[in-house]
Coordinates of C-alpha atoms in Angstrom, one line a residue:
M30 CA 101.8 101.8 96.6
T31 CA 101.0 104.4 93.9
K32 CA 100.3 107.9 95.2
A33 CA 99.8 111.3 93.7
A34 CA 101.5 114.4 95.0
T35 CA 99.2 117.4 94.7
K36 CA 101.2 120.6 94.3
P37 CA 99.6 123.0 92.0
V38 CA 102.2 124.8 89.9
R39 CA 100.2 126.7 87.3
K40 CA 96.6 128.0 87.4
V41 CA 94.7 127.0 84.3
A42 CA 91.1 127.6 85.0
Q43 CA 89.0 128.6 88.1
P44 CA 85.4 127.6 87.8
P45 CA 83.0 129.8 89.9
P46 CA 81.4 128.4 93.1
A47 CA 78.8 125.8 92.2
D48 CA 75.2 125.6 93.2
P49 CA 75.4 123.4 96.3
S50 CA 72.3 121.6 95.2
R51 CA 74.1 120.4 92.1
T52 CA 77.5 119.6 93.7
N53 CA 76.8 116.0 94.7
V54 CA 74.2 114.4 92.5
P55 CA 73.5 110.7 91.8
A56 CA 75.6 109.5 88.8
A57 CA 72.6 107.9 87.2
T58 CA 70.9 111.3 87.0
A59 CA 73.9 113.4 86.3
V60 CA 75.4 111.3 83.5
A61 CA 72.4 112.1 81.3
T62 CA 72.6 115.8 82.0
P63 CA 75.0 116.9 79.2
G64 CA 73.0 115.0 76.7
N65 CA 69.7 116.5 78.0
L66 CA 71.3 119.9 77.6
G67 CA 71.9 119.2 73.9
L68 CA 75.7 119.5 74.4
L69 CA 76.6 116.1 73.1
L70 CA 76.0 114.5 69.7
P71 CA 74.0 111.3 69.5
K72 CA 77.0 108.9 69.4
Q73 CA 78.6 110.8 72.3
R74 CA 75.4 110.5 74.3
A75 CA 75.2 106.8 73.6
W76 CA 78.7 106.4 74.8
V77 CA 78.2 108.4 78.0
A78 CA 74.9 106.6 78.8
D79 CA 76.4 103.2 78.5
P80 CA 76.8 101.8 82.0
A81 CA 79.2 98.9 81.0
A82 CA 82.1 98.2 83.3
V83 CA 84.4 98.1 80.3
K84 CA 83.7 99.8 77.0
I85 CA 85.7 100.4 73.9
A86 CA 85.3 103.3 71.4
E87 CA 86.4 102.5 67.8
K88 CA 86.4 105.9 66.3
G89 CA 87.6 108.2 63.5
R90 CA 89.8 111.3 64.2
R91 CA 88.2 114.2 66.1
T92 CA 84.8 112.6 66.5
G93 CA 84.4 113.9 70.1
F94 CA 84.6 110.7 72.2
T95 CA 87.2 112.1 74.6
F96 CA 85.2 115.3 75.0
G97 CA 82.1 113.3 75.8
E98 CA 84.0 111.1 78.2
A99 CA 85.3 114.2 80.0
S100 CA 81.7 115.3 80.7
D101 CA 81.0 111.9 82.3
D102 CA 84.2 111.9 84.3
V103 CA 83.4 115.4 85.8
V104 CA 80.0 114.1 86.9
I105 CA 81.6 111.0 88.4
A106 CA 84.3 112.8 90.3
A107 CA 81.9 115.5 91.5
S108 CA 79.4 113.0 92.9
S109 CA 79.5 111.8 96.5
R110 CA 80.5 108.4 97.6
E111 CA 76.9 107.6 98.2
A112 CA 76.1 108.6 94.6
R113 CA 78.9 106.3 93.5
G114 CA 81.5 109.0 92.9
Q115 CA 85.0 107.9 92.2
N116 CA 88.5 109.1 91.2
V117 CA 89.2 109.3 87.5
Y118 CA 92.6 108.5 85.9
Y119 CA 93.1 109.6 82.4
I120 CA 96.1 108.0 80.5
G121 CA 97.2 109.5 77.2
Y122 CA 100.5 108.9 75.5
N123 CA 101.8 112.4 75.6
L124 CA 101.6 115.7 77.6
E125 CA 99.5 117.5 75.1
M126 CA 96.7 114.9 75.2
A127 CA 96.6 115.1 79.0
R128 CA 96.5 118.9 78.9
E129 CA 93.7 119.0 76.3
Y130 CA 91.6 116.4 78.3
I131 CA 92.0 118.2 81.6
A132 CA 91.0 121.5 79.9
A133 CA 87.9 119.8 78.6
C134 CA 87.1 118.6 82.2
G135 CA 87.6 122.2 83.5
R136 CA 85.1 123.5 80.9
W137 CA 82.6 120.8 81.8
A138 CA 82.9 121.6 85.5
L139 CA 82.3 125.3 84.8
G140 CA 79.4 124.6 82.4
L141 CA 77.7 122.1 84.7
Q142 CA 78.2 124.4 87.7
Y143 CA 80.2 121.9 89.8
A144 CA 82.5 123.3 92.5
A145 CA 86.1 122.3 91.7
S146 CA 89.6 123.3 92.5
E147 CA 91.8 125.1 90.0
I148 CA 93.5 122.9 87.5
G149 CA 97.0 122.3 88.7
E150 CA 100.2 120.8 87.3
T151 CA 101.4 118.1 89.6
I152 CA 103.8 115.2 89.9
F153 CA 102.4 111.7 89.9
D154 CA 104.7 109.4 91.9
D155 CA 104.4 106.0 90.3
V156 CA 105.9 103.2 92.4
D157 CA 106.0 99.7 91.0
S158 CA 105.9 96.4 92.8
Q159 CA 109.7 96.3 93.2
G160 CA 109.7 99.7 94.9
S161 CA 111.2 101.6 92.0
S162 CA 109.8 105.1 91.6
K163 CA 109.0 107.1 88.5
A164 CA 107.8 110.7 88.4
I165 CA 105.1 111.4 85.9
K166 CA 103.9 114.9 85.1
A167 CA 100.2 115.2 85.5
F168 CA 97.3 117.6 85.7
R169 CA 94.7 117.4 88.5
I170 CA 91.2 118.8 89.5
D171 CA 89.9 118.2 93.0
F172 CA 86.2 118.3 93.9
P173 CA 84.4 118.9 97.2
S174 CA 83.2 115.3 97.0
G175 CA 86.7 114.2 98.0
F176 CA 87.4 112.7 94.6
Y177 CA 89.6 114.1 91.8
I178 CA 90.5 113.8 88.1
V179 CA 94.1 113.3 87.3
A180 CA 95.4 113.4 83.7
L181 CA 98.7 111.6 83.2
S182 CA 101.2 112.4 80.5
S183 CA 102.4 108.8 80.1
R184 CA 101.5 105.3 81.1
P185 CA 102.0 104.5 84.8
R186 CA 103.6 101.1 85.5
S187 CA 101.0 100.1 88.0
L188 CA 97.4 101.0 88.6
R189 CA 96.8 98.4 91.3
G190 CA 97.1 100.8 94.2
M191 CA 94.3 103.0 92.8
Q192 CA 90.6 102.9 92.7
G193 CA 88.2 104.6 90.2
V194 CA 87.7 105.0 86.5
V195 CA 90.6 104.5 84.1
V196 CA 90.4 106.2 80.7
V197 CA 92.9 105.0 78.1
D198 CA 92.9 107.4 75.2
E199 CA 94.3 106.6 71.8
A200 CA 94.9 103.1 73.2
A201 CA 96.3 101.8 69.9
F202 CA 99.3 104.1 70.2
H203 CA 100.4 103.0 73.7
D204 CA 103.6 101.0 73.9
D205 CA 102.3 98.3 76.2
L206 CA 98.5 98.4 75.8
A207 CA 98.1 94.7 76.9
G208 CA 100.0 95.4 80.2
L209 CA 98.1 98.6 80.8
I210 CA 94.7 97.0 80.4
K211 CA 95.7 94.1 82.5
A212 CA 96.6 96.5 85.4
A213 CA 93.5 98.5 84.8
M214 CA 91.2 95.5 85.1
A215 CA 92.1 95.2 88.8
L216 CA 90.1 98.3 89.5
L217 CA 86.9 96.6 88.4
I218 CA 86.9 94.4 91.6
W219 CA 85.8 97.3 93.8
G220 CA 83.4 98.9 91.3
G221 CA 85.9 100.8 89.1
K222 CA 85.4 101.2 85.3
V223 CA 87.6 101.1 82.3
R224 CA 87.2 103.1 79.1
I225 CA 89.3 102.4 76.0
I226 CA 89.2 105.1 73.3
S227 CA 91.2 105.0 70.1
T228 CA 91.5 105.3 66.3
H229 CA 93.2 102.3 64.6
N230 CA 97.0 101.8 64.3
G231 CA 97.3 98.8 62.1
V232 CA 95.5 95.4 61.8
E233 CA 98.0 93.6 64.0
N234 CA 97.8 96.1 66.9
H235 CA 96.6 94.9 70.3
Y236 CA 93.8 97.4 70.2
N237 CA 92.4 95.8 67.0
E238 CA 92.9 92.4 68.5
L239 CA 90.8 93.5 71.5
L240 CA 88.0 94.6 69.1
T241 CA 88.2 91.2 67.3
Q242 CA 88.0 89.4 70.6
C243 CA 84.9 91.4 71.6
R244 CA 83.2 90.8 68.3
A245 CA 83.9 87.1 68.6
G246 CA 82.1 87.1 72.0
R247 CA 85.3 86.2 73.9
L248 CA 85.4 89.5 75.9
P249 CA 82.3 90.9 77.5
Y250 CA 83.2 94.5 76.7
S251 CA 80.7 97.0 75.2
V252 CA 81.9 98.2 71.7
H253 CA 80.9 101.6 70.2
R254 CA 81.9 102.5 66.6
C255 CA 81.9 106.0 65.1
T256 CA 83.5 106.9 61.8
F257 CA 84.1 110.4 60.6
D258 CA 81.1 110.1 58.3
D259 CA 78.9 108.9 61.3
A260 CA 80.0 112.0 63.3
V261 CA 79.2 114.3 60.3
Q262 CA 75.8 112.7 60.0
D263 CA 75.3 113.3 63.8
G264 CA 75.9 117.0 63.4
L265 CA 79.7 117.4 63.9
Y266 CA 80.1 120.1 61.2
E267 CA 77.1 122.1 62.6
R268 CA 78.6 121.9 66.1
I269 CA 82.0 123.1 64.8
C270 CA 80.3 126.0 63.1
E271 CA 78.5 126.8 66.3
V272 CA 81.7 126.8 68.4
T273 CA 83.8 128.7 65.8
G274 CA 81.2 131.2 64.7
Q275 CA 81.4 130.1 61.0
E276 CA 78.5 130.3 58.7
C277 CA 76.9 126.8 58.2
T278 CA 75.8 126.1 54.6
P279 CA 75.4 122.8 52.7
E280 CA 78.1 123.9 50.2
A281 CA 80.5 124.6 53.1
K282 CA 79.7 121.3 54.7
I283 CA 80.5 119.4 51.5
K284 CA 83.8 121.3 51.2
F285 CA 84.6 120.6 54.8
V286 CA 84.3 116.8 54.4
A287 CA 86.3 116.8 51.2
D288 CA 89.1 118.9 52.7
I289 CA 89.3 116.7 55.8
R290 CA 89.5 113.5 53.6
A291 CA 92.1 115.2 51.3
F292 CA 94.2 116.1 54.4
Y293 CA 94.3 112.5 55.7
R294 CA 94.7 110.8 52.3
P295 CA 96.1 108.2 51.7
N296 CA 95.5 107.2 55.3
D297 CA 91.9 108.3 55.4
A298 CA 90.5 104.8 55.6
E299 CA 92.3 104.1 58.9
E300 CA 92.2 107.6 60.3
L301 CA 88.6 108.4 59.5
D302 CA 86.7 105.2 58.6
C303 CA 87.8 102.9 61.4
I304 CA 89.6 100.5 58.9
P305 CA 92.9 99.3 60.3
A306 CA 95.8 99.5 57.8
Q307 CA 98.1 96.6 56.6
S308 CA 95.0 94.6 55.8
G309 CA 94.7 92.1 52.9
G310 CA 96.1 88.9 54.4
T311 CA 94.5 85.5 54.5
Y312 CA 91.9 85.5 57.3
L313 CA 91.8 81.7 57.9
P314 CA 95.4 80.5 57.2
L315 CA 96.0 76.8 56.5
A316 CA 97.9 76.3 59.8
L317 CA 94.7 77.4 61.7
Q318 CA 92.5 75.0 59.6
L319 CA 94.8 71.9 60.1
T320 CA 94.2 71.9 63.8
C321 CA 90.5 71.2 63.2
E322 CA 90.5 68.9 60.3
S323 CA 88.9 65.5 60.7
D324 CA 88.7 62.4 58.5
A325 CA 85.3 61.7 60.0
V326 CA 83.7 64.6 58.1
S327 CA 82.9 63.5 54.6
V328 CA 82.6 65.7 51.6
I329 CA 80.0 64.4 49.1
R330 CA 79.9 65.9 45.6
W331 CA 77.2 65.4 43.1
D332 CA 77.7 66.7 39.5
F333 CA 74.7 66.6 37.2
A334 CA 74.9 66.4 33.4
D335 CA 73.4 69.1 31.3
N336 CA 70.7 66.8 29.9
F337 CA 69.6 65.9 33.5
L338 CA 67.3 68.9 33.3
D339 CA 65.5 67.4 30.3
L340 CA 64.3 64.3 32.2
D341 CA 60.8 64.2 33.6
E342 CA 60.6 65.9 37.0
R343 CA 59.5 62.7 38.8
V344 CA 62.5 60.9 37.3
R345 CA 64.9 63.6 38.5
D346 CA 63.4 63.6 42.0
A347 CA 63.6 59.8 42.1
E348 CA 67.3 59.9 41.2
V349 CA 68.3 62.6 43.8
E350 CA 66.2 60.8 46.5
G351 CA 68.1 57.6 45.7
K352 CA 71.4 59.4 46.1
C353 CA 70.2 60.9 49.4
R354 CA 69.2 57.4 50.7
D355 CA 72.3 55.7 49.6
E356 CA 74.9 58.3 50.6
L357 CA 73.4 60.6 53.2
Q358 CA 71.0 58.4 55.1
P359 CA 73.7 56.3 56.7
I360 CA 75.5 59.4 57.9
I361 CA 72.3 60.9 59.3
D362 CA 71.5 57.7 61.1
R363 CA 74.7 57.9 63.0
L364 CA 74.0 61.5 64.3
D365 CA 73.3 62.2 67.9
K366 CA 69.5 62.0 68.3
E367 CA 69.5 64.4 71.3
A368 CA 71.9 67.1 70.0
P369 CA 70.3 70.1 68.2
A370 CA 71.1 70.3 64.5
Y371 CA 72.0 73.4 62.4
F372 CA 73.0 74.0 58.8
G373 CA 74.7 76.7 56.7
A374 CA 74.5 76.9 52.9
D375 CA 75.8 78.8 49.9
F376 CA 74.0 78.6 46.6
G377 CA 75.5 78.0 43.2
R378 CA 73.6 76.8 40.1
S379 CA 76.3 76.1 37.5
A380 CA 78.9 78.9 37.7
N381 CA 79.8 77.8 41.2
R382 CA 78.8 75.0 43.6
T383 CA 75.9 74.9 46.1
T384 CA 77.3 73.8 49.5
L385 CA 75.2 72.4 52.3
W386 CA 77.0 72.1 55.6
P387 CA 75.0 70.6 58.5
G388 CA 76.3 70.2 62.1
Q389 CA 75.3 69.5 65.7
L390 CA 76.0 71.4 68.9
Q391 CA 77.3 69.0 71.5
R392 CA 76.7 69.4 75.3
N393 CA 80.2 70.9 75.6
K394 CA 79.4 73.5 72.9
F395 CA 81.6 71.7 70.3
L396 CA 80.1 72.2 66.9
K397 CA 80.4 68.7 65.2
S398 CA 80.1 68.8 61.4
A399 CA 77.8 66.1 60.0
F400 CA 79.0 66.2 56.4
V401 CA 79.5 68.7 53.5
L402 CA 77.4 68.2 50.4
E403 CA 78.3 70.0 47.2
L404 CA 76.0 70.2 44.2
Y405 CA 77.1 71.2 40.7
N406 CA 74.7 72.0 37.8
C407 CA 71.8 70.8 39.9
P408 CA 68.3 72.1 38.7
F409 CA 66.5 74.5 41.0
A410 CA 63.7 72.0 41.6
Q411 CA 66.1 69.3 42.8
H412 CA 67.8 71.8 45.1
R413 CA 64.5 72.1 46.9
T414 CA 64.0 68.3 47.0
I415 CA 67.5 67.7 48.4
F416 CA 67.5 70.4 50.9
Y417 CA 64.0 69.5 52.3
W418 CA 65.0 65.8 52.3
V419 CA 68.2 66.5 54.4
V420 CA 66.9 69.1 56.8
N421 CA 63.7 67.2 57.5
R422 CA 65.8 64.3 58.8
L423 CA 68.3 66.2 60.9
P424 CA 67.7 65.3 64.6
R425 CA 66.2 68.2 66.5
F426 CA 66.7 70.7 63.7
T427 CA 67.0 74.2 65.3
A428 CA 68.2 76.8 62.8
G429 CA 69.7 77.2 59.3
K430 CA 71.0 80.1 57.3
L431 CA 71.1 80.2 53.5
D432 CA 72.7 82.6 51.1
A433 CA 69.7 84.5 49.6
R434 CA 71.4 86.7 47.1
G435 CA 70.7 86.3 43.4
N436 CA 69.4 82.8 42.5
G437 CA 69.8 81.6 46.0
A438 CA 66.8 83.7 47.1
E439 CA 64.3 81.2 45.7
L440 CA 65.7 78.2 47.6
A441 CA 66.0 80.3 50.8
E442 CA 62.4 81.4 50.5
F443 CA 61.3 77.8 49.9
M444 CA 63.1 76.6 53.0
R445 CA 61.7 79.4 55.1
T446 CA 58.1 78.6 54.1
R447 CA 58.7 74.9 55.0
F448 CA 60.4 75.3 58.3
G449 CA 59.4 78.8 59.4
A450 CA 61.0 82.1 59.7
G451 CA 62.0 81.3 63.3
R452 CA 64.4 78.7 62.1
I453 CA 65.4 79.7 58.6
E454 CA 67.2 83.0 57.9
E455 CA 67.5 84.2 54.3
V456 CA 71.0 85.8 54.5
K457 CA 71.7 88.7 52.2
A458 CA 75.1 89.4 53.6
T459 CA 76.5 92.9 54.0
L460 CA 79.9 94.1 55.0
E461 CA 78.5 94.7 58.5
W462 CA 77.1 91.2 58.6
Y463 CA 80.5 89.8 57.7
R464 CA 82.2 92.1 60.3
V465 CA 80.0 90.8 63.0
N466 CA 79.9 87.0 62.1
W467 CA 83.3 86.1 60.8
P468 CA 85.1 86.7 64.2
F469 CA 82.8 84.0 65.7
A470 CA 83.5 81.6 62.8
K471 CA 87.3 82.2 63.2
A472 CA 87.1 81.9 67.0
R473 CA 85.8 78.3 66.6
L474 CA 88.8 77.3 64.6
E475 CA 91.1 79.1 67.0
D476 CA 89.5 77.4 70.0
R477 CA 89.3 74.0 68.2
S478 CA 85.6 73.9 69.0
V479 CA 84.6 72.7 65.5
D480 CA 85.7 70.0 63.1
I481 CA 86.0 70.5 59.3
P482 CA 86.7 68.1 56.5
K483 CA 90.2 67.2 55.5
D484 CA 89.7 68.3 51.9
R485 CA 91.8 70.3 49.6
D486 CA 89.0 72.3 48.0
V487 CA 87.4 73.1 51.3
Q488 CA 90.8 74.3 52.5
E489 CA 91.2 76.6 49.5
D490 CA 87.7 78.0 50.0
L491 CA 88.5 78.9 53.6
R492 CA 91.8 80.4 52.5
A493 CA 90.0 82.5 50.0
V494 CA 88.7 84.7 52.8
K495 CA 90.7 87.9 52.9
V496 CA 90.7 91.0 55.0
V497 CA 89.7 93.9 52.8
K498 CA 89.4 97.4 54.3
G499 CA 89.2 95.8 57.7
V500 CA 86.4 93.3 56.9
P501 CA 86.8 89.5 56.1
V502 CA 85.3 88.9 52.7
I503 CA 85.9 86.8 49.6
P504 CA 87.1 89.2 46.9
E505 CA 85.4 88.9 43.5
A506 CA 88.8 88.1 42.0
N507 CA 89.3 85.1 44.3
A508 CA 87.7 82.5 42.1
G509 CA 89.4 79.1 41.5
S510 CA 88.6 75.7 40.3
D511 CA 88.5 72.2 41.9
A512 CA 90.0 69.0 40.7
R513 CA 87.0 68.6 38.3
K514 CA 87.8 72.0 36.8
K515 CA 84.5 73.4 38.2
M516 CA 84.6 77.0 39.3
R517 CA 84.6 77.8 43.0
H518 CA 84.2 81.1 44.8
G519 CA 84.7 80.3 48.4
D520 CA 81.5 78.3 48.4
A521 CA 82.4 76.1 51.4
A522 CA 83.7 79.1 53.4
I523 CA 80.3 80.9 53.1
A524 CA 78.5 77.6 54.1
Y525 CA 80.8 77.3 57.1
L526 CA 80.2 80.9 58.1
N527 CA 76.4 80.4 57.9
L528 CA 76.7 77.2 59.9
T529 CA 78.6 78.9 62.7
A530 CA 76.1 81.8 62.7
A531 CA 73.1 79.4 62.8
A532 CA 74.7 77.6 65.8
R533 CA 74.5 80.9 67.7
A534 CA 70.8 81.2 67.2
E535 CA 68.5 81.2 70.2
P536 CA 67.0 77.7 70.8
F537 CA 63.8 77.2 69.0
S538 CA 61.2 75.3 71.0
V539 CA 59.0 73.0 68.9
A540 CA 57.0 69.9 69.5
Y541 CA 59.6 67.5 68.1
E542 CA 58.7 64.4 66.1
S543 CA 61.2 62.1 64.4
A544 CA 61.2 62.2 60.7
V545 CA 58.9 59.8 58.9
Q546 CA 60.9 56.8 57.8
H547 CA 59.3 56.0 54.4
A548 CA 61.2 54.8 51.4
A549 CA 59.3 57.0 49.0
E550 CA 57.5 59.9 50.6
I551 CA 55.0 62.0 48.6
Y552 CA 52.7 64.9 49.0
E553 CA 49.0 63.9 48.6
P554 CA 47.3 65.6 45.7
R555 CA 44.2 67.3 46.9
G556 CA 42.1 70.0 45.4
R557 CA 39.0 71.0 43.6
D558 CA 38.2 71.3 39.9
G559 CA 41.4 69.6 39.0
E560 CA 43.6 72.1 41.0
Q561 CA 46.8 70.4 42.1
L562 CA 47.4 71.0 45.8
Y563 CA 49.8 69.2 48.1
M564 CA 49.7 68.6 51.9
L565 CA 52.2 70.2 54.2
P566 CA 55.4 68.3 55.1
H567 CA 54.4 67.7 58.7
E568 CA 51.3 65.8 57.5
G569 CA 53.4 63.0 56.2
P570 CA 53.0 60.6 53.3
H571 CA 49.7 59.3 52.1
P572 CA 49.4 55.5 52.8
G573 CA 49.7 53.4 49.8
D574 CA 51.1 56.0 47.5
D575 CA 54.6 55.3 46.2
A576 CA 55.4 58.3 44.1
P577 CA 58.6 60.3 44.8
I578 CA 58.7 63.7 46.6
S579 CA 57.7 66.5 44.3
P580 CA 57.7 69.7 46.4
T581 CA 58.2 71.7 43.3
T582 CA 54.6 71.2 42.3
W583 CA 53.4 72.8 45.5

């Protein structure tokens, strides 16, 4: 069993006797105390106030998370058992980290007026399951509550004999982070907590993999992110000036930020901006895609001639409706009538392709693709006709997400007005949107919980996703062409991403009716003084009228 020998060797700090009324206070009240005193910056306060059993801090250098954690740890160790007090085990990867942390705890105990023993150097006797012993140099503070804080200078081989809060600092730099976290999780069973704090140390590091798993929804850990710029915006520079006695001026602040970045360059992206190094590889490699490819998922491609736009609008609508009935209706007829349907789409007029990717979520949460439809050189008006025709016939349509940047905004807006903002999202993707949603899309491929077409061009689109500065994106330079020599820019990849994002939407409760089966649906012209108005889609076709759909004249 793991045990700690408590033999103070050197006095480091001796806090004065505490106010007995503040020695043992409920953790829920005490945790907020440092923040209420204005001693923590906003992101530090958010970290301390988070009650999650396991939480991860993704941070830039010297942004104060360890200092904030020390404040929380002092309150926890000083609290009584009835107030949910516990021991705290801090694990850094060298002696200086342990010394700096325990000194911060001493300052917090002094500032918060908690009675505590002197800080002592001690030997932590770490005994593994085979009985082998290893002496680890440590620092320790004892509290009248009966609990203590111990800061270890290296990773213990076992935590299973302990109980309390485990703080793993600069986790990305530990030799066996996976083994350490596995051992730490045993403490959760009896109410312990695990805190993982670190800057990045490469994209393939286990710490970065943990973050990816969390963002993909596979691990129920709470994630906090604070770059150096975030900390500066929170008031880091002003706090430094306050502590060091420097004069705080706007000019000095600008110089401070520039100097820090110059100091860390060329590693400032990883050290300060939470962007793991060694990025740039293919995010969805072919080997990952092959495990999910299915012959059952058809790719339908419609290319329109330049002079198609010159035809009368009713002729154009009639032609695309005929294509929909001939090629898409048989597939839609085979879909599960009870499974909720979703779609994702990317827009392209003539430079790239528009891609519409519908799918259904099965009872076992498998996302079954219906088909992939690609449009090239399709007029804007017929985009609206095709999208409405398809989505209006999807069984139990629940949610869809469309690219709404540039020319795609008009189509996304049209679909939103037809099906409602509760079911249609106009996606104007940002780096943060990609950072949040791509891990879920990748996780489906990794878990084989989705099927995709066995198609070369779709493969290449998915392979076009690269990790740039820590975020999966399709770089502007990654443009290719398909077998028809038409330009592509990861069109199918964005449609796939939007589909998987839509499938995570909250269920949308509607009074469901099956789509009207009518060979030639129209909108009834109604109005006054010759004004051309058309009835809403849910009102259905007007009996006896056989003209094609023309939503563009709405």
